[in-house]
mmCIF file of C-alpha atoms and ligand atoms in Angstrom:
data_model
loop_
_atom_site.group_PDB
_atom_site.id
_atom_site.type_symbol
_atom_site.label_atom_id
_atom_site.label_comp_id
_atom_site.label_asym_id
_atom_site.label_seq_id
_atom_site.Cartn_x
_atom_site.Cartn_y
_atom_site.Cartn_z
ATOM 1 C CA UNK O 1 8.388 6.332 -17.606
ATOM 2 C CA UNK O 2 8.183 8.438 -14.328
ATOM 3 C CA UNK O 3 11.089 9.116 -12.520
ATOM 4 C CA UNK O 4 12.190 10.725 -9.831
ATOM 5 C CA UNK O 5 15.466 11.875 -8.812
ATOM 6 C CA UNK O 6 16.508 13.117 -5.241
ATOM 7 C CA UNK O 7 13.375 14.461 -4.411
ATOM 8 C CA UNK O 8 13.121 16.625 -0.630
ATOM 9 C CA UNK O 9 10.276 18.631 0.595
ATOM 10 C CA UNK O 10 10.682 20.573 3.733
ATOM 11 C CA UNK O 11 7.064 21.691 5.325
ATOM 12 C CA UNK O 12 8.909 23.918 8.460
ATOM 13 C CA UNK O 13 10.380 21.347 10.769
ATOM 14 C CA UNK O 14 8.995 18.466 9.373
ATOM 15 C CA UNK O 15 11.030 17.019 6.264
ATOM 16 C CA UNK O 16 7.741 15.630 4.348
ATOM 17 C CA UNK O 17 10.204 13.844 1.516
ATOM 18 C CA UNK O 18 13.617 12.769 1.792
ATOM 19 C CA UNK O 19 15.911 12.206 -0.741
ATOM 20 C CA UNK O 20 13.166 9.959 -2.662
ATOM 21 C CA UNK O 21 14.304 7.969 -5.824
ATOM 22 C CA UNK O 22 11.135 6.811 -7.629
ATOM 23 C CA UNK O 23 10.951 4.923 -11.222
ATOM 24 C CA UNK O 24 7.633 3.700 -12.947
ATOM 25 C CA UNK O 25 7.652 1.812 -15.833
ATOM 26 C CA UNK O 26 4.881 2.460 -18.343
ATOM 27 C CA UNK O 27 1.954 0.593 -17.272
ATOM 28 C CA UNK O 28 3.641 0.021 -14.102
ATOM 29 C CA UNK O 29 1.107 -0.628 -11.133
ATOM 30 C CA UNK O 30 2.939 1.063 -7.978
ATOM 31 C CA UNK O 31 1.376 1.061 -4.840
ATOM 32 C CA UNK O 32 3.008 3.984 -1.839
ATOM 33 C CA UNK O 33 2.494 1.958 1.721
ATOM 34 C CA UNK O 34 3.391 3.650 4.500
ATOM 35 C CA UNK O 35 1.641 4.833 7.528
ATOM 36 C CA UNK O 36 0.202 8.527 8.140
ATOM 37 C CA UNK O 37 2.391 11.066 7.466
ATOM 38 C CA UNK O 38 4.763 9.253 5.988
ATOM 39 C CA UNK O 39 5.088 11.741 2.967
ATOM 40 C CA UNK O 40 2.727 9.753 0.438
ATOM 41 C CA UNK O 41 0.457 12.310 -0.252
ATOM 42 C CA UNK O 42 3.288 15.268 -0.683
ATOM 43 C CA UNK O 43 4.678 12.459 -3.384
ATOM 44 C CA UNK O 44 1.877 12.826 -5.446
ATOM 45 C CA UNK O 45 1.094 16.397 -5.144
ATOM 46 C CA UNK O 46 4.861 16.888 -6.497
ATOM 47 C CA UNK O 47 4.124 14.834 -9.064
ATOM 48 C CA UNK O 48 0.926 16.309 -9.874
ATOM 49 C CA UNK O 49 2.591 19.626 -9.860
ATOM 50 C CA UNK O 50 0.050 21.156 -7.143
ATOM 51 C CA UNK O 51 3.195 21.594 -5.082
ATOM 52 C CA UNK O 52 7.077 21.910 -5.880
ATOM 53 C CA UNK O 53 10.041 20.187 -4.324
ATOM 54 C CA UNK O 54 12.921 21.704 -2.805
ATOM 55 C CA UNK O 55 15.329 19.919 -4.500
ATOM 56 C CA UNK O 56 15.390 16.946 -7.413
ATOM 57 C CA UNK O 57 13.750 16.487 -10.085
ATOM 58 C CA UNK O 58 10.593 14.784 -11.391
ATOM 59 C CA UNK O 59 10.439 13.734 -15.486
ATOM 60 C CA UNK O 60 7.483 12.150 -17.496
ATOM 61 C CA UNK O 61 8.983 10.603 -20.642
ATOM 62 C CA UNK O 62 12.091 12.031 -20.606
ATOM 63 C CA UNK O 63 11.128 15.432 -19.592
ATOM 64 C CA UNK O 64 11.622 17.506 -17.079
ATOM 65 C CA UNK O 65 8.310 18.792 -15.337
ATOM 66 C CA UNK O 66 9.205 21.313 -13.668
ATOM 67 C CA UNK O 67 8.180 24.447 -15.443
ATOM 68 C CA UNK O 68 5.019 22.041 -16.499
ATOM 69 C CA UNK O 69 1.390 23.306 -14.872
ATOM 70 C CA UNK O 70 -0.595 20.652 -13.581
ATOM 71 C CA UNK O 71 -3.433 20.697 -16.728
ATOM 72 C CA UNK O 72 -0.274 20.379 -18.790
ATOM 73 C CA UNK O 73 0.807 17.338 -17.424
ATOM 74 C CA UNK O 74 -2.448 15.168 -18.748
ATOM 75 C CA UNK O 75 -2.351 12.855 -15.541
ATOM 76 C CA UNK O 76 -5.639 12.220 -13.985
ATOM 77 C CA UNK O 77 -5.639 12.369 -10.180
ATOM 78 C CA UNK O 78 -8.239 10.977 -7.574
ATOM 79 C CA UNK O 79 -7.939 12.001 -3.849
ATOM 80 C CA UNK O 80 -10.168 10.239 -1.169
ATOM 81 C CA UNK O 81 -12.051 13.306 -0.782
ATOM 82 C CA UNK O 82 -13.163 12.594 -4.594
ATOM 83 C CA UNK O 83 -15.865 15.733 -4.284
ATOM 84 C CA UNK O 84 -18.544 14.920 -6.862
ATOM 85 C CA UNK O 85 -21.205 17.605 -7.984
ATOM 86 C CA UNK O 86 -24.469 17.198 -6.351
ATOM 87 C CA UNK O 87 -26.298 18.561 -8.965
ATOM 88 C CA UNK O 88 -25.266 17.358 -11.843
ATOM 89 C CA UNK O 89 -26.168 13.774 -13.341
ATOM 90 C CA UNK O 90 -23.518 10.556 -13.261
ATOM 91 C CA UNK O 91 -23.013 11.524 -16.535
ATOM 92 C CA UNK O 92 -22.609 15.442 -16.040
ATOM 93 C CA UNK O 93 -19.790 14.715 -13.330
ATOM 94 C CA UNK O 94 -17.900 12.537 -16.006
ATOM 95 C CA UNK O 95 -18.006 14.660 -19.135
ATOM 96 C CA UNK O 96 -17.312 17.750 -16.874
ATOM 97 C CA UNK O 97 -13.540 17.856 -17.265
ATOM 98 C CA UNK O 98 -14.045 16.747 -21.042
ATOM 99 C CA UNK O 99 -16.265 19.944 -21.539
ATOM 100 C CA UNK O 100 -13.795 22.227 -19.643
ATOM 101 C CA UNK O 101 -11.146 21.017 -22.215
ATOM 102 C CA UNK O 102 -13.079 21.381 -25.001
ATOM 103 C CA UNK O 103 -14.120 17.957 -26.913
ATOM 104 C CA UNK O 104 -17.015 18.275 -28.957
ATOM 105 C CA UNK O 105 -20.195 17.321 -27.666
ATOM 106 C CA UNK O 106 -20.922 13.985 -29.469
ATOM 107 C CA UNK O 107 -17.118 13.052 -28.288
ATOM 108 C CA UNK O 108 -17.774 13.553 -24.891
ATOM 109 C CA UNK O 109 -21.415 11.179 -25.122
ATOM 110 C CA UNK O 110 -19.237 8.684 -26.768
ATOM 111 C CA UNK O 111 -16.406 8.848 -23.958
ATOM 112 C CA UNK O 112 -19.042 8.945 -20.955
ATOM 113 C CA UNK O 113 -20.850 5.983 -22.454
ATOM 114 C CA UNK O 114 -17.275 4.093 -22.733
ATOM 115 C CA UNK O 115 -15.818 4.837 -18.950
ATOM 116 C CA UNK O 116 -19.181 4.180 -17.431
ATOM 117 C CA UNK O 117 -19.488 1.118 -18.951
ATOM 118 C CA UNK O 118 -15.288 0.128 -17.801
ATOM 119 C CA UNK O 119 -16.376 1.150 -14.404
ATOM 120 C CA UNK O 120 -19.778 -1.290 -14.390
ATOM 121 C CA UNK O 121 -22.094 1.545 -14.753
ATOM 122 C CA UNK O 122 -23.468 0.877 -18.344
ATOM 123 C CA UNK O 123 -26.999 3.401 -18.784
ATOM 124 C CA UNK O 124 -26.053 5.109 -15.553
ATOM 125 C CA UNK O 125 -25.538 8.469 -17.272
ATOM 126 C CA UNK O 126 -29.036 10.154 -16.311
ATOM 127 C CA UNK O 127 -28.643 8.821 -12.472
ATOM 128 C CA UNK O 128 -28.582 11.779 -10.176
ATOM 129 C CA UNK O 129 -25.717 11.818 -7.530
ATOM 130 C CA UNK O 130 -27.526 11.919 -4.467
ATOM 131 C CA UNK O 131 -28.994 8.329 -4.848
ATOM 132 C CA UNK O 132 -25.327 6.540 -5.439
ATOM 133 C CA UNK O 133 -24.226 4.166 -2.849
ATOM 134 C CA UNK O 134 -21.097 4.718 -1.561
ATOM 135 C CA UNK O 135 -19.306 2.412 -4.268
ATOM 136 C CA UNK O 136 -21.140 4.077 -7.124
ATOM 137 C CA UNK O 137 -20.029 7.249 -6.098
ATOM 138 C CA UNK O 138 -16.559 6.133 -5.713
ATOM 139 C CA UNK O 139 -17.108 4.463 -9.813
ATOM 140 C CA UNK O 140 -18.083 7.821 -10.779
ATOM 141 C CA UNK O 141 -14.755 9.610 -9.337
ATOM 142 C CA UNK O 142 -12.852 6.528 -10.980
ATOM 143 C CA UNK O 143 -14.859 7.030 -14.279
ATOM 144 C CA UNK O 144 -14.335 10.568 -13.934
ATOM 145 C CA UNK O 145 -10.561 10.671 -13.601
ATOM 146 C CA UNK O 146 -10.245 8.364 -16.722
ATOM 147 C CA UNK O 147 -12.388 9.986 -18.858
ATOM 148 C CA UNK O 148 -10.014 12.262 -20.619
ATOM 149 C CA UNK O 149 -7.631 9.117 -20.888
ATOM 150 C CA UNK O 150 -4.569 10.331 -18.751
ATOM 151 C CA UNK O 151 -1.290 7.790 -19.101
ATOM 152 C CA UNK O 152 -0.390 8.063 -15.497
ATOM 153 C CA UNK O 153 -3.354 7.489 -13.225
ATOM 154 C CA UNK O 154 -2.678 8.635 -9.310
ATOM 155 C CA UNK O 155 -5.052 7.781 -6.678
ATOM 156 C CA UNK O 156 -4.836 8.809 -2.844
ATOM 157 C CA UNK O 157 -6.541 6.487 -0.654
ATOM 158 C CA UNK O 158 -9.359 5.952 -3.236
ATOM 159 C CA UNK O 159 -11.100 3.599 -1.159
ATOM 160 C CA UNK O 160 -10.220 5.017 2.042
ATOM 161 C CA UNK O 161 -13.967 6.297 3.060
ATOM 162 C CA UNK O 162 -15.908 2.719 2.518
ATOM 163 C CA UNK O 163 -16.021 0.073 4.341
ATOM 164 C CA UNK O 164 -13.869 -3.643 4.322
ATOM 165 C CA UNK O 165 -16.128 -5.655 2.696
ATOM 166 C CA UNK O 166 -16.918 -3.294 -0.152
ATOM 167 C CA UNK O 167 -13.019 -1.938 -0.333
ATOM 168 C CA UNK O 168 -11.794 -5.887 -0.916
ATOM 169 C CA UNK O 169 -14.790 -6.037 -4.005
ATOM 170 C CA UNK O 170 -13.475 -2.690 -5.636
ATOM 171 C CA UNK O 171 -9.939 -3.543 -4.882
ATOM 172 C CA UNK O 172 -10.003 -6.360 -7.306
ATOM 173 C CA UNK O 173 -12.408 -4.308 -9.874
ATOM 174 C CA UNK O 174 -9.560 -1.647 -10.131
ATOM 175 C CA UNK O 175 -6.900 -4.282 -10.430
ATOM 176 C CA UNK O 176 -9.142 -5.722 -13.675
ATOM 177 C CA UNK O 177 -9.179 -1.965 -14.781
ATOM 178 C CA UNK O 178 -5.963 -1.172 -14.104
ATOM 179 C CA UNK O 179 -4.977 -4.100 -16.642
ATOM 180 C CA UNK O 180 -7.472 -3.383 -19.407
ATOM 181 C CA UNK O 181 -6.579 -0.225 -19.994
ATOM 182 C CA UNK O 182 -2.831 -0.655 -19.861
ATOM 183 C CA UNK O 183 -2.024 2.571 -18.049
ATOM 184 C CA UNK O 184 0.533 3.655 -15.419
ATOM 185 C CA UNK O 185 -0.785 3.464 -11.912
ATOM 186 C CA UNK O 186 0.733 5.502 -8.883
ATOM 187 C CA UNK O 187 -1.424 4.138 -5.707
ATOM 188 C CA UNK O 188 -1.647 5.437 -2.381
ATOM 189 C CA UNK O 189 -2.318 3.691 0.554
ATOM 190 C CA UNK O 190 -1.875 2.585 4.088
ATOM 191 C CA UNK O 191 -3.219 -0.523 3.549
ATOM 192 C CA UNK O 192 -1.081 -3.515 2.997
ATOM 193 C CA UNK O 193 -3.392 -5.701 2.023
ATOM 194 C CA UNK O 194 -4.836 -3.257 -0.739
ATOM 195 C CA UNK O 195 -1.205 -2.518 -1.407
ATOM 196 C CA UNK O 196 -0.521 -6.089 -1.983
ATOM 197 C CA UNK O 197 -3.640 -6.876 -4.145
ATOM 198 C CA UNK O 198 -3.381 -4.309 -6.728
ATOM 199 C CA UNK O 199 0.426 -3.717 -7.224
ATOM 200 C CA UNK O 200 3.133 -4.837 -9.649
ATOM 201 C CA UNK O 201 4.890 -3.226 -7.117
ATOM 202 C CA UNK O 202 5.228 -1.404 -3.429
ATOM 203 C CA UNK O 203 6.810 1.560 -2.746
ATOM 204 C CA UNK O 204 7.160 1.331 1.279
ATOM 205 C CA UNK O 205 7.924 5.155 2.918
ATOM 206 C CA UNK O 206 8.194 5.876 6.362
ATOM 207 C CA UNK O 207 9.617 9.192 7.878
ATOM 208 C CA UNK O 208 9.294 10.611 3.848
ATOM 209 C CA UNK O 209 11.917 8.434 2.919
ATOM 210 C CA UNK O 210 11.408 5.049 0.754
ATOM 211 C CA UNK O 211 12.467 2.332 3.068
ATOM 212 C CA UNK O 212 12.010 -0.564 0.572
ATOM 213 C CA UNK O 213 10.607 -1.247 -3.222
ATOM 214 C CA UNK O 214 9.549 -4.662 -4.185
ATOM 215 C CA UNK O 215 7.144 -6.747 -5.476
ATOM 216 C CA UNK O 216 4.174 -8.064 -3.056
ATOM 217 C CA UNK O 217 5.618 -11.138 -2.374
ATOM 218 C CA UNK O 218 9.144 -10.023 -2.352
ATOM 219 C CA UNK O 219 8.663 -8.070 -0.094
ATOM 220 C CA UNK O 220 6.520 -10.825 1.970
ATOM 221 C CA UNK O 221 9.458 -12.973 2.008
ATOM 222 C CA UNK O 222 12.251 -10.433 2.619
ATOM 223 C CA UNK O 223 11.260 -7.184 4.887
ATOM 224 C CA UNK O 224 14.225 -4.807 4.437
ATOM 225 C CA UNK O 225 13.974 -4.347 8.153
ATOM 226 C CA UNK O 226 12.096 -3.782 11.470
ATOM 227 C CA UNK O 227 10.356 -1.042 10.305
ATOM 228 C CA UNK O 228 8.946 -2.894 7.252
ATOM 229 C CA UNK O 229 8.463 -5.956 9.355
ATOM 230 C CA UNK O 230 5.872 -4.421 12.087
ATOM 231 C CA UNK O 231 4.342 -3.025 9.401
ATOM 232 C CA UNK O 232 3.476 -5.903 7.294
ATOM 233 C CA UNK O 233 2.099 -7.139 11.418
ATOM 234 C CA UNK O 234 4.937 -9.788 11.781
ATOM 235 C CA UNK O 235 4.658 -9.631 15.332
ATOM 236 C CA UNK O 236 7.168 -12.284 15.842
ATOM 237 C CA UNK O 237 10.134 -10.282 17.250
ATOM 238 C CA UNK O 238 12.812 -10.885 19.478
ATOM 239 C CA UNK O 239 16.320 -9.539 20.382
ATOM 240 C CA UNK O 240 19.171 -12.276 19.867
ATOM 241 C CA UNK O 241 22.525 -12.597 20.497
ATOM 242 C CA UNK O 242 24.670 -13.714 17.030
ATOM 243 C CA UNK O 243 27.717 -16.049 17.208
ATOM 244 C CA UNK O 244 29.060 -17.561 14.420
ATOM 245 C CA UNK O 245 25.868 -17.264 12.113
ATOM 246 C CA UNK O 246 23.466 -18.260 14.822
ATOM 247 C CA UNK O 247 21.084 -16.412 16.297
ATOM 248 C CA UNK O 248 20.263 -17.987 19.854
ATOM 249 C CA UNK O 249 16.486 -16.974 20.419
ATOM 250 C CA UNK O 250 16.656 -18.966 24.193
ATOM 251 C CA UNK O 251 14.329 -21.252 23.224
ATOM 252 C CA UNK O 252 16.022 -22.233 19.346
ATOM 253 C CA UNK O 253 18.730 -21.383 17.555
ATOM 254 C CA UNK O 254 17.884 -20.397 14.004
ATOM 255 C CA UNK O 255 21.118 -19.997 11.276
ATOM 256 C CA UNK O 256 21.608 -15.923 10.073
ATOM 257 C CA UNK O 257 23.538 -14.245 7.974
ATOM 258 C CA UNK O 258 24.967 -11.655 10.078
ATOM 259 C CA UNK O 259 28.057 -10.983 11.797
ATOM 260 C CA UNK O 260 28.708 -11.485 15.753
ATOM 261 C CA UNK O 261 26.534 -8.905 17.657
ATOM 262 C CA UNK O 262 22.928 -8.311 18.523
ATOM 263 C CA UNK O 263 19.901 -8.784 15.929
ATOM 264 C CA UNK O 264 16.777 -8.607 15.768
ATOM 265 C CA UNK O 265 14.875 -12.023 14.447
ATOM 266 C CA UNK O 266 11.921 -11.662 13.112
ATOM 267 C CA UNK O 267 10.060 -15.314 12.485
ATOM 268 C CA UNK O 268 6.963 -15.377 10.666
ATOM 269 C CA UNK O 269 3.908 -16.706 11.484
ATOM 270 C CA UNK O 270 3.850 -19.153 8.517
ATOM 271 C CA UNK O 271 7.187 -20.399 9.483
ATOM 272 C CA UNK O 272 5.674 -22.204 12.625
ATOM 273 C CA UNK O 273 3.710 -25.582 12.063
ATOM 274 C CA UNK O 274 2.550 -27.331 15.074
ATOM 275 C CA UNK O 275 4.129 -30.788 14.899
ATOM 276 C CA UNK O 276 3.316 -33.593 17.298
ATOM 277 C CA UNK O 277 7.208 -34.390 17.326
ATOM 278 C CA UNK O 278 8.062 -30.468 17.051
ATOM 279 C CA UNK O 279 11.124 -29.683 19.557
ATOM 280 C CA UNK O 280 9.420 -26.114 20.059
ATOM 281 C CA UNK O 281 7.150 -26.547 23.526
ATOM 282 C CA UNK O 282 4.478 -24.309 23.780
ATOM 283 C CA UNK O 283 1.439 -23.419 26.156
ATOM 284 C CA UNK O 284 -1.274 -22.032 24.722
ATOM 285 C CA UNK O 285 -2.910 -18.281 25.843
ATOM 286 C CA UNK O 286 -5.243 -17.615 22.919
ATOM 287 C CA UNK O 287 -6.175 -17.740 19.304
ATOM 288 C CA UNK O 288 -7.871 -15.744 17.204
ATOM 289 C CA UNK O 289 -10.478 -16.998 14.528
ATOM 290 C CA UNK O 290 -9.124 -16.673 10.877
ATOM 291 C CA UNK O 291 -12.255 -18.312 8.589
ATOM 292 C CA UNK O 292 -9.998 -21.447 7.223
ATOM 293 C CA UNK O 293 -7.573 -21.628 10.680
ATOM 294 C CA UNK O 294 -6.990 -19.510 13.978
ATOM 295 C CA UNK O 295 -3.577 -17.788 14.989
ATOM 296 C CA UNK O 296 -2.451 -19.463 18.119
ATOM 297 C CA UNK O 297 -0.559 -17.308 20.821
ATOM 298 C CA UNK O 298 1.377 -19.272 22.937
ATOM 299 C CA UNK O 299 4.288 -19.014 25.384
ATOM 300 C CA UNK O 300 7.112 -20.659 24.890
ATOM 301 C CA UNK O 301 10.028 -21.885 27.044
ATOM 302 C CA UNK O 302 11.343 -18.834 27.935
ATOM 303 C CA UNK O 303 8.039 -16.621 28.565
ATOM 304 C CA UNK O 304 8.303 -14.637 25.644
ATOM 305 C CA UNK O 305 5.164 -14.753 23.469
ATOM 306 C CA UNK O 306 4.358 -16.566 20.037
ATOM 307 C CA UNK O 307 1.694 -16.487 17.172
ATOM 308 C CA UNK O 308 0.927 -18.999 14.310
ATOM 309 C CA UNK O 309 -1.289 -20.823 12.315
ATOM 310 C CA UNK O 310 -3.827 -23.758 13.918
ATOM 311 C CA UNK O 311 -6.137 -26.058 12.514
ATOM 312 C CA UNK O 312 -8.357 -26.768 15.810
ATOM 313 C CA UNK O 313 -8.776 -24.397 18.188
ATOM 314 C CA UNK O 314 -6.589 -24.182 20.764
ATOM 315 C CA UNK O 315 -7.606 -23.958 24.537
ATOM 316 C CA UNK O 316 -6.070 -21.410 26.850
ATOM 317 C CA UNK O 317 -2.930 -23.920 28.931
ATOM 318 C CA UNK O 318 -3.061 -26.501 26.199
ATOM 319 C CA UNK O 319 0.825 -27.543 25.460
ATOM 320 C CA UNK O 320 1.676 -28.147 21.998
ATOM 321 C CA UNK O 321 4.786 -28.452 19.842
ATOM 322 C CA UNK O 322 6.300 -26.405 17.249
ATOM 323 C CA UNK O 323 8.458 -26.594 14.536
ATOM 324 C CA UNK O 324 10.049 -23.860 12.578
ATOM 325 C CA UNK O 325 11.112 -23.201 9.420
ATOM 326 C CA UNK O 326 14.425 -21.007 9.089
ATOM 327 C CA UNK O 327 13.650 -19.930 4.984
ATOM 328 C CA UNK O 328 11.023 -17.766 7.172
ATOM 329 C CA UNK O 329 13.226 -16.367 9.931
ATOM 330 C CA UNK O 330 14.549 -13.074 8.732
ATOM 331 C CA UNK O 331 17.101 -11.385 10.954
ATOM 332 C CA UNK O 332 18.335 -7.912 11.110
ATOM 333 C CA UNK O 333 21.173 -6.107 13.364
ATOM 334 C CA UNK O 334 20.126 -4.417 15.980
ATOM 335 C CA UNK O 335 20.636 -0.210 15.979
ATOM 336 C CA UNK O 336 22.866 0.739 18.776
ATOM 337 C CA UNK O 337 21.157 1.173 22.236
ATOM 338 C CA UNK O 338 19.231 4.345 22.404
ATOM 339 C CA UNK O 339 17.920 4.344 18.674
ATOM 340 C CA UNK O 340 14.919 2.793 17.229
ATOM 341 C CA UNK O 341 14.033 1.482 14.490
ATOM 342 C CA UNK O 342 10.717 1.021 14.966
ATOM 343 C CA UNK O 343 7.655 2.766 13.435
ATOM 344 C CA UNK O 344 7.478 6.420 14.749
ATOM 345 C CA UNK O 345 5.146 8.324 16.812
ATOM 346 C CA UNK O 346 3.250 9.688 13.477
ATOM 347 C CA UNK O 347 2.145 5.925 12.679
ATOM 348 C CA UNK O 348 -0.326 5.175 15.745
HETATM 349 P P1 ADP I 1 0.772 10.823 4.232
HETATM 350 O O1 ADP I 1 0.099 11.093 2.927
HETATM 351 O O2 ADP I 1 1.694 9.658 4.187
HETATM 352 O O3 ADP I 1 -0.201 10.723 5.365
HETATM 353 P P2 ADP I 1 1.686 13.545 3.987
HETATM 354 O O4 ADP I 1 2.420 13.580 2.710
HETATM 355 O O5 ADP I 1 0.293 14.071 3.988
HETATM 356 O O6 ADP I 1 1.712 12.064 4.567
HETATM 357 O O7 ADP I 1 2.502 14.364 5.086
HETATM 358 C C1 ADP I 1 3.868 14.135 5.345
HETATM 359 C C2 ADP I 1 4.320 15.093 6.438
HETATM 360 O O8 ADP I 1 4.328 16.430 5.960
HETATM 361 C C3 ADP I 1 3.413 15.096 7.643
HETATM 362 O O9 ADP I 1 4.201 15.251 8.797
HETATM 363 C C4 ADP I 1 2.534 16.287 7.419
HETATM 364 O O10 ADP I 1 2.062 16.823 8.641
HETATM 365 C C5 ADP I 1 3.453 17.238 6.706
HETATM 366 N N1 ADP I 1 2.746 18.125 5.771
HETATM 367 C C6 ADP I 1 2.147 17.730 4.631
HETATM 368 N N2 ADP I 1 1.616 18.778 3.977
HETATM 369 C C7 ADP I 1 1.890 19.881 4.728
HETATM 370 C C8 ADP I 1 1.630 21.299 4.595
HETATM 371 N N3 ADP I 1 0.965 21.773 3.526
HETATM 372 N N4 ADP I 1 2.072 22.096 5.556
HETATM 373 C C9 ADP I 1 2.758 21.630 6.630
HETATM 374 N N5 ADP I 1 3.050 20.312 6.815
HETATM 375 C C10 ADP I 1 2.625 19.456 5.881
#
């Protein structure tokens, strides 16, 4: 198990990691979300050892890494920047850090052979680097990395230099590695939706803090708060009085569990059905195509602005009706005037 105990790192002004509790089960599948500069990368460097914290302390199986150097530690470690070597073979770049730490040579064929086949690049061993795609290349760096069999795997944005289509294909490849090798996974991204497809669980940070750790849906269902919320794009936010565990919205009043005050009520998008005998009037201002449905925007009675799923297309003034589901209204008090919440200005 990795763990993590009250770990800060101060870069100058800027407080990189605050305070951050971490534990990973063996064979544990974390994924860090959070948005630039949130302090994901300094996590793993601290873990890696390539940096130090200023406080806390970091332990791999019971022990305590800090006098540990980074080749000491055995994990294997994959940045986005995976830099391969030009001029050596697929199979060259894999058995490199095998070489380095000293397996014998018919070892290293044997290992090569093995990763290049787990990544789906059986007989690529002679290939020459140049000619990968860019999702061979990024195999390569994976095979790489798990060549000398490390137990805790970290990867920084692994995918973060291809494009959508070819990031949702290797997302679910890594997941089926991930599983067959039975090894602990620390993975970085700013990606939900990668976040969400390869992780037992997610390890949201903001500000170098950890703002919330659950499992994907979990944390679907329940976002610890506003921040988490816009993140996650549940754009469905207003302010609300709270009397009496009600939240009045202006245009419905949805049951919360919060005392008397102001909240914020966040409703999302699934909890909306358009319903012919709805009591939730809307006009509609847009939609946006989704493949199996479109997300309606709408205004609703009050002017404020609404988005959820639709069958048909919607046409810009076309009144429909809505009803809502309170299991997905999630509430939170509002901070005191003058504080936010809110993603900061490092998250644009
Ligand atoms: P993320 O990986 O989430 O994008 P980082 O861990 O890279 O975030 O950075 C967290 C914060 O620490 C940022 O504000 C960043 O500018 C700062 N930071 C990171 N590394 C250094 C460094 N070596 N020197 C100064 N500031 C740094």
């Amino acid at each position: 198990m990795l763990q993590l105990h009250n770990v800060s790192k101060r870069y100058g002004p800027t407080l990189a990691l605050d305070s951050v509790d971490l534990r990973v089960a063996a064979d544990e599948v974390v994924a860090v979300l959070g948005p630039s500069g949130s302090g994901k990368s300094t996590l793993l460097r601290m873990i890696a050892g390539l940096e130090h914290p200023d406080t806390g302390t970091i332990t791999w199986q019971e022990r305590n890494l800090a006098d540990v150097p980074v080749h000491a530690r055995g994990f294997g470690f994959m940045f986005q920047d995976y830099a391969l070597f030009p001029h050596r073979t697929v199979g060259g770049n894999v058995a490199f850090g095998l070489r380095m730490s000293g397996w014998e040579r018919a070892q290293v064929e044997e290992r090569v052979a093995e990763v290049l086949e787990l990544v789906g690049l059986s007989g690529a061993a002679g290939r020459s680097i140049d000619r990968l795609s860019g999702g061979e290349a990024q195999r390569v760096a994976l095979a790489r990395t798990l060549a000398p069999r490390p137990e805790l795997l970290m990867l920084d944005e692994p995918l973060g230099s291809l494009d959508r289509p070819l990031r949702e294909r290797l997302i679910v490849e890594l997941g089926a590695i991930f599983e067959q090798l039975a090894v602990t996974v620390l993975y970085v991204t700013h990606d939900q939706e990668e976040a969400f497809t390869i992780a037992d669980r997610v390890v949201v940070m903001n500000h170098g803090a950890v703002v919330q750790q659950a499992t994907p849906e979990d944390l679907w269902q329940r976002p610890a708060g506003l921040f988490v919320s816009d993140f996650l794009g549940f754009t469905n936010q207003f302010e609300a009085p709270v009397t009496g565990g009600a939240a009045d919205l202006g245009w419905a009043t949805v049951p919360v569990d919060l005392p008397n005050g102001a909240a914020a009520v966040v409703i999302r998008p699934d909890a909306l059905t358009v319903d012919a005998s709805g009591p939730i009037p809307v006009t509609m201002t847009g939609s946006v195509f989704r493949g199996d449905h479109y997300l309606g925007r709408a205004r609703l009675s009050t002017g404020d602005e609404i988005t959820f799923p639709v069958d048909a297309r919607p046409r810009p003034g076309d009144r429909l009706s809505l009803r809502l589901d309170p299991a997905g209204v999630l509430a939170h008090p509002l901070p005191p005037a003058g504080r936010s919440e809110g993603p900061g200005p490092e998250s644009a």
